[in-house]
Short mmCIF file of C-alpha atoms in Angstrom, two decimals:
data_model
loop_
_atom_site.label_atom_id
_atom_site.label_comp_id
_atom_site.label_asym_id
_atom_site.label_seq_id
_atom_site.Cartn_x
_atom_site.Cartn_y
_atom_site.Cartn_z
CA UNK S 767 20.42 -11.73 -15.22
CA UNK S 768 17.91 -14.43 -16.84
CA UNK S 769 16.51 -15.16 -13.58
CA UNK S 770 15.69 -11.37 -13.03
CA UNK S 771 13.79 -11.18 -16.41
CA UNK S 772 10.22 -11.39 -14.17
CA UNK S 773 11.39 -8.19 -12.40
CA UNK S 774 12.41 -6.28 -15.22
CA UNK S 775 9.35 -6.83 -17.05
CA UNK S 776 7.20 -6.37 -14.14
CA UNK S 777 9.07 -2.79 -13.28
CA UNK S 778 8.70 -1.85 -17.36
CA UNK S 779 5.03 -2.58 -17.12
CA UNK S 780 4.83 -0.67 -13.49
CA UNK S 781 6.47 2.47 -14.87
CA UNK S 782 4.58 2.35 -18.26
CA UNK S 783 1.03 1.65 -16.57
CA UNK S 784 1.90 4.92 -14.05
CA UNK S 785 3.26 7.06 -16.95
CA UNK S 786 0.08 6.39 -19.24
CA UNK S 787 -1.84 6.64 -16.19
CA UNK S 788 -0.67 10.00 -15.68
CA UNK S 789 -1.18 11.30 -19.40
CA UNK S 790 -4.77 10.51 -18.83
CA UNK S 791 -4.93 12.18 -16.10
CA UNK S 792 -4.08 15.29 -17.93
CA UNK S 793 -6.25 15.59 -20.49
CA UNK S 794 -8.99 18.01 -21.04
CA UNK S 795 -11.83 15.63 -20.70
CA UNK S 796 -10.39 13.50 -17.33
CA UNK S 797 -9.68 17.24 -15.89
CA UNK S 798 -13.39 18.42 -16.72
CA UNK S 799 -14.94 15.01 -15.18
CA UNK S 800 -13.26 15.56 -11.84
CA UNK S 801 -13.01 19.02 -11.27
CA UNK S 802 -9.12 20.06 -11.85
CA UNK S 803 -7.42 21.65 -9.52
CA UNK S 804 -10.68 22.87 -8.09
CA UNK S 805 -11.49 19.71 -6.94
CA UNK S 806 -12.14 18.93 -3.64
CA UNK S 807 -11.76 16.08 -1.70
CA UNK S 808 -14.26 13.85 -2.61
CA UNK S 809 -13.51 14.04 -6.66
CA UNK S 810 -9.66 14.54 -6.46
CA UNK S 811 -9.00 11.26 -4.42
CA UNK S 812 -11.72 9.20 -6.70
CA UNK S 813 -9.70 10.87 -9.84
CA UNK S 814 -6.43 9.67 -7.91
CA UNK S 815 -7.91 6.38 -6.95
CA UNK S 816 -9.51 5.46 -9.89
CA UNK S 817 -6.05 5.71 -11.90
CA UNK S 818 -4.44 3.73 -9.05
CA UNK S 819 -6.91 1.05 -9.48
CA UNK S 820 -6.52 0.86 -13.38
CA UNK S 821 -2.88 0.56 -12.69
CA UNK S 822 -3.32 -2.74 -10.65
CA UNK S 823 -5.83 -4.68 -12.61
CA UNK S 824 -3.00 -4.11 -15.64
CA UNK S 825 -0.32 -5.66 -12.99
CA UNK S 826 -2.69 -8.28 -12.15
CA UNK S 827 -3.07 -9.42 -15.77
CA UNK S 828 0.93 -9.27 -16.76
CA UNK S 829 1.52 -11.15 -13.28
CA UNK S 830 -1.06 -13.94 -13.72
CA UNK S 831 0.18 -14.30 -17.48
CA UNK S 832 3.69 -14.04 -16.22
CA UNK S 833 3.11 -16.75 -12.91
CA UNK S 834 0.12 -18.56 -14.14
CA UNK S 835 -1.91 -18.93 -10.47
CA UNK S 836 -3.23 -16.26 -8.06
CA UNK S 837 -1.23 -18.15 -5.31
CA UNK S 838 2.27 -17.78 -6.76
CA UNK S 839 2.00 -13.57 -6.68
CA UNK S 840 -0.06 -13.84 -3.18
CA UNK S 841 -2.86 -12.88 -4.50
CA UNK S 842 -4.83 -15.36 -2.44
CA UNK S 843 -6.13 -14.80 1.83
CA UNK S 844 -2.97 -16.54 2.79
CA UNK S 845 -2.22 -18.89 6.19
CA UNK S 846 -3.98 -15.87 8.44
CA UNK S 847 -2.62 -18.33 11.36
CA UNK S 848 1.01 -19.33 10.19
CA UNK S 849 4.15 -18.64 12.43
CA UNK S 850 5.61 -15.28 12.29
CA UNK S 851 9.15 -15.03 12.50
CA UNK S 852 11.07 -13.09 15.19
CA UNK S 853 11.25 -9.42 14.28
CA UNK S 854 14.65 -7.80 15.31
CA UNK S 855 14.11 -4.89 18.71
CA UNK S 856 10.28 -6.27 18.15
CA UNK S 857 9.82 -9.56 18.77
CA UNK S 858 12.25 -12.48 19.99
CA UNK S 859 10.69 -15.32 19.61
CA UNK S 860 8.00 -16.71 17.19
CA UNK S 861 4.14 -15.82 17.39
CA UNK S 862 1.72 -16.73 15.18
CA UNK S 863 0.45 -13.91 12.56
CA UNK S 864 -3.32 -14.67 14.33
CA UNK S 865 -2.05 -12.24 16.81
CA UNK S 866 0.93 -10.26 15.75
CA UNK S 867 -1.66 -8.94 12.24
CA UNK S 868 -4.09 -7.35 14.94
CA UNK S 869 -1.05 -6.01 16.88
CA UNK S 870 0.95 -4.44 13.99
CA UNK S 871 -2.64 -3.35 12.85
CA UNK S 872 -3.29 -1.42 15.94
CA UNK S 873 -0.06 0.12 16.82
CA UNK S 874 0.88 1.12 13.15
CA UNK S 875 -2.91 2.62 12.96
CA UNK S 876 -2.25 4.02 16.12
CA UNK S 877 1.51 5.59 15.52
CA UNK S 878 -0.16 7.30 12.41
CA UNK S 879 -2.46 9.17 14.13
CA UNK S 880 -0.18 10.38 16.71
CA UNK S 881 1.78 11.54 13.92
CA UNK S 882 -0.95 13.33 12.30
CA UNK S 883 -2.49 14.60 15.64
CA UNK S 884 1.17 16.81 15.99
CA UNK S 885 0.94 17.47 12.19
CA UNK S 886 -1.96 19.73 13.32
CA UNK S 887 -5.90 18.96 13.42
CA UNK S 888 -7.92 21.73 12.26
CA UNK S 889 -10.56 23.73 14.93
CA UNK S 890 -14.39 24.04 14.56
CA UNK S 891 -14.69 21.15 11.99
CA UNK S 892 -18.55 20.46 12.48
CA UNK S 893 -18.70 16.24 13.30
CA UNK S 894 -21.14 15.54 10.45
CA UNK S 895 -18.86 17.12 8.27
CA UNK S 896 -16.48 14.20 8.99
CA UNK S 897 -18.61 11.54 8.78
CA UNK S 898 -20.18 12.55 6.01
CA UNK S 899 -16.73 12.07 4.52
CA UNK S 900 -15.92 8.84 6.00
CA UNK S 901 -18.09 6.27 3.46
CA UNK S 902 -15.77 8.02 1.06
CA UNK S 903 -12.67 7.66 2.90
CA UNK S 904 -13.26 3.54 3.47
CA UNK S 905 -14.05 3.20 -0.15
CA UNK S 906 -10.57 5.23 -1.01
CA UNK S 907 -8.54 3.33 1.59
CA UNK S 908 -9.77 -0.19 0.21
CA UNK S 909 -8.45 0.81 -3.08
CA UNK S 910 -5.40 2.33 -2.17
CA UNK S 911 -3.98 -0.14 0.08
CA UNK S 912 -4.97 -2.88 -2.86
CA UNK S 913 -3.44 -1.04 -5.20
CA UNK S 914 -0.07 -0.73 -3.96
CA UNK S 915 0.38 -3.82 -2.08
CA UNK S 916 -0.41 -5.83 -5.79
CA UNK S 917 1.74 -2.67 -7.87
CA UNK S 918 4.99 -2.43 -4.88
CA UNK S 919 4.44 -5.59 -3.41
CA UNK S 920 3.20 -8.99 -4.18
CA UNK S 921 4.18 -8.80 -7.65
CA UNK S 922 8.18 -7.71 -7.27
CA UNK S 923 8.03 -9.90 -4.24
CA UNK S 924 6.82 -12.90 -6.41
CA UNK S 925 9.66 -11.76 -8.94
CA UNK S 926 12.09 -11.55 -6.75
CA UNK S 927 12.06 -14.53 -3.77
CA UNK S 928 13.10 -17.18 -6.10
CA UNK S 929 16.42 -15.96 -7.78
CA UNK S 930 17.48 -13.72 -4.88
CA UNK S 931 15.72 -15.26 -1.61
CA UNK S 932 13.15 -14.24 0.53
CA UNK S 933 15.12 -11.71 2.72
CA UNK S 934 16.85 -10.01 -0.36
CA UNK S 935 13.18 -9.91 -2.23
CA UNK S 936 11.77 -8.07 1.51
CA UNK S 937 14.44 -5.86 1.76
CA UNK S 938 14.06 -4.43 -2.17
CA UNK S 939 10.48 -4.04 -1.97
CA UNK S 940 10.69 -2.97 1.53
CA UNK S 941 13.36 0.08 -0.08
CA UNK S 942 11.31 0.27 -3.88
CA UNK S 943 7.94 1.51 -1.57
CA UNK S 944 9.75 3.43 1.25
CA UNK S 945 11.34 5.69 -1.41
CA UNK S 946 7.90 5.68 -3.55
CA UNK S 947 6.54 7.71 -0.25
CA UNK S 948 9.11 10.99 -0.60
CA UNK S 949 6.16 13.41 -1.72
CA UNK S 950 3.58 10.81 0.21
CA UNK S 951 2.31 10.88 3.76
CA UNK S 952 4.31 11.77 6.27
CA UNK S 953 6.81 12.80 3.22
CA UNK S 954 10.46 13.42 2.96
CA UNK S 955 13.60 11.42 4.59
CA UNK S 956 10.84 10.91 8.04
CA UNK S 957 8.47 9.70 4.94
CA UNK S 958 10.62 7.28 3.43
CA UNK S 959 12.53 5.94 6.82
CA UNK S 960 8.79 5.45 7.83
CA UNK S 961 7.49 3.93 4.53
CA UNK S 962 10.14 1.58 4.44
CA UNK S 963 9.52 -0.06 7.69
CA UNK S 964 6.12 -0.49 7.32
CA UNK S 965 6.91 -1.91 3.98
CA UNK S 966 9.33 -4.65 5.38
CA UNK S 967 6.60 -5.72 7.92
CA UNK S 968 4.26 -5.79 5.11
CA UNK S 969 6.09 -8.12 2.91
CA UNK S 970 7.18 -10.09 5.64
CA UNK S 971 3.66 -10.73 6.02
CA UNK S 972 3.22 -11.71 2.60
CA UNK S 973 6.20 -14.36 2.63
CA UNK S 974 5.05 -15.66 5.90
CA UNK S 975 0.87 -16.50 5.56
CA UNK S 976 1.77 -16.47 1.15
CA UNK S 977 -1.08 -14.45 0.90
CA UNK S 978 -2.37 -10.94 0.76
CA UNK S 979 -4.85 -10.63 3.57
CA UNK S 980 -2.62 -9.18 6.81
CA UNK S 981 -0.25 -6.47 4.48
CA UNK S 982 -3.82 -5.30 3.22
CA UNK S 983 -5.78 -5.03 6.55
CA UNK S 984 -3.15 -2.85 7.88
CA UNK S 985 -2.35 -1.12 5.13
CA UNK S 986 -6.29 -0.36 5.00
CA UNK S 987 -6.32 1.24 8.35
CA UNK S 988 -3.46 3.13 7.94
CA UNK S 989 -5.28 4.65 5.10
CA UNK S 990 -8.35 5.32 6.60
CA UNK S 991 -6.47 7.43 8.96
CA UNK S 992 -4.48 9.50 6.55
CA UNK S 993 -7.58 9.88 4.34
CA UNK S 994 -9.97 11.21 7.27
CA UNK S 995 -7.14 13.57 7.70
CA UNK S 996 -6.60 14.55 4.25
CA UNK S 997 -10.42 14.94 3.71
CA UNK S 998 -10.96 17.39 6.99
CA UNK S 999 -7.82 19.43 5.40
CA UNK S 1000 -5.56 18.88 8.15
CA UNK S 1001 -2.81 17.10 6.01
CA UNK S 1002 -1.27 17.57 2.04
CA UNK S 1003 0.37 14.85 0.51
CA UNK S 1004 4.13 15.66 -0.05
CA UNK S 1005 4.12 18.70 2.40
#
C-alpha cells in the first residue's frame, strides 16, 4: 500500500482539480463569459477547454513536486525512434515507433472518421463554414489531447510502473481512460471498448520512447477529427 501512495495522491488531486473545475464552471460570471447553454461551438469548447487545461498545469505541478524531473512522468519528446514491442493480432514482431507512430496515427485518424462518417454528416454545410471553424478546432485538439494524456496518462503511468510493472500500470490507465469516455465520443459500452484500446496503444507508447510525443500526435488527430465534427453539428458528446 506504501508504494501506491503516488497514485492515491495523484487520483485525490485528479478528482479534486475536476470537481473544483466544474464548480467554476457553474457560476454566474464563467456562464455569462461564455455564453451558457446558448453557446455555440466556438465558446462552449474554449469554456470546456480552458477548464481542461487548468486541470493539467495543477497535475503538472503535484507530479513534478511529487517525481522531481519532467523525464520521470514523460513529460519530455521521448526516443521518437526506439523499438516498439509486438502488439498482439497487430504486430508480431518488433518495429521501431519511427514507423508504427505514423501508422497508428493514420489508421486510428482514419477509423474515427469512418465512424463518424456512419454517425451521420450533415447536408448543405457551406465549405467556408468549416474552415472557418478549423483554426479553432486545431487550437482545441492541441489542448485536449495534452490535457488528458498528462491528467489519464503520464502521471498514473509514472505512479504506477514502478510498484506494479509496466504492463499492470498500461492496462489500469488503459481501463481508468476507456471508462472516462462513457458520455465521450463515440460514447457508451462501443465508447469505452474503443477508448480503452486506444488508451493501451497510447501508454504503450509512453513506456516505450519514455516520452510524450507519439500518444500526443495521435491523440491530436483524433481530435481534430471529432472536433471538425462536433463544430459542423454532426456529432454530441455522450449521445
Amino acid at each position: 500500500l506504501r508504494s501506491l501512495q503516488s497514485y492515491s495522491l495523484i487520483l485525490v488531486v485528479l478528482f479534486t482539480a475536476e470537481w473544483a473545475s466544474g464548480l467554476l464552471a457553474g457560476t454566474a460570471l464563467w456562464q455569462s463569459w461564455f455564453g451558457g447553454s446558448s453557446a455555440g461551438f466556438t465558446q462552449s469548447m474554449l469554456s470546456t477547454q480552458l477548464l481542461r487545461l487548468g486541470v493539467a498545469v495543477v497535475m503538472v505541478g503535484v507530479l513534478l513536486v511529487l517525481f522531481k524531473k519532467p523525464k520521470n512522468i514523460f513529460f519530455v519528446r521521448g526516443d521518437l525512434q526506439a523499438v516498439a514491442q509486438p502488439i498482439p493480432l497487430l504486430m508480431d514482431k518488433p518495429n521501431s515507433w519511427k514507423k508504427l507512430g505514423w501508422i497508428l496515427a493514420v489508421c486510428i485518424t482514419g477509423g474515427t472518421l469512418v465512424f463518424l462518417f456512419l454517425g451521420g454528416l450533415p447536408t448543405n454545410i457551406p465549405i467556408t463554414s468549416i474552415l472557418a471553424l478549423f483554426p479553432f478546432v486545431l487550437l482545441f485538439a492541441a489542448i485536449n489531447a495534452f490535457a488528458e494524456e498528462m491528467n489519464y496518462r503520464a502521471g498514473l503511468l509514472a505512479a504506477l510502473e514502478e510498484p506494479l510493472g509496466g504492463k499492470q500500470a498500461l492496462l489500469i490507465t488503459a481501463l481508468f481512460f476507456g471508462i472516462g469516455h462513457f458520455y465521450g465520443v463515440p460514447y457508451g459500452i462501443v465508447g469505452v471498448i474503443m477508448a480503452s484500446l486506444l488508451g493501451w496503444l497510447l501508454g504503450k507508447s509512453m513506456l516505450e520512447t519514455r516520452g510524450f510525443c507519439w500518444a500526443w500526435f495521435i491523440h491530436f488527430l483524433q481530435d481534430v477529427a471529432i472536433f471538425t465534427f462536433i463544430g459542423i453539428g454532426s456529432i454530441i458528446p455522450g449521445g
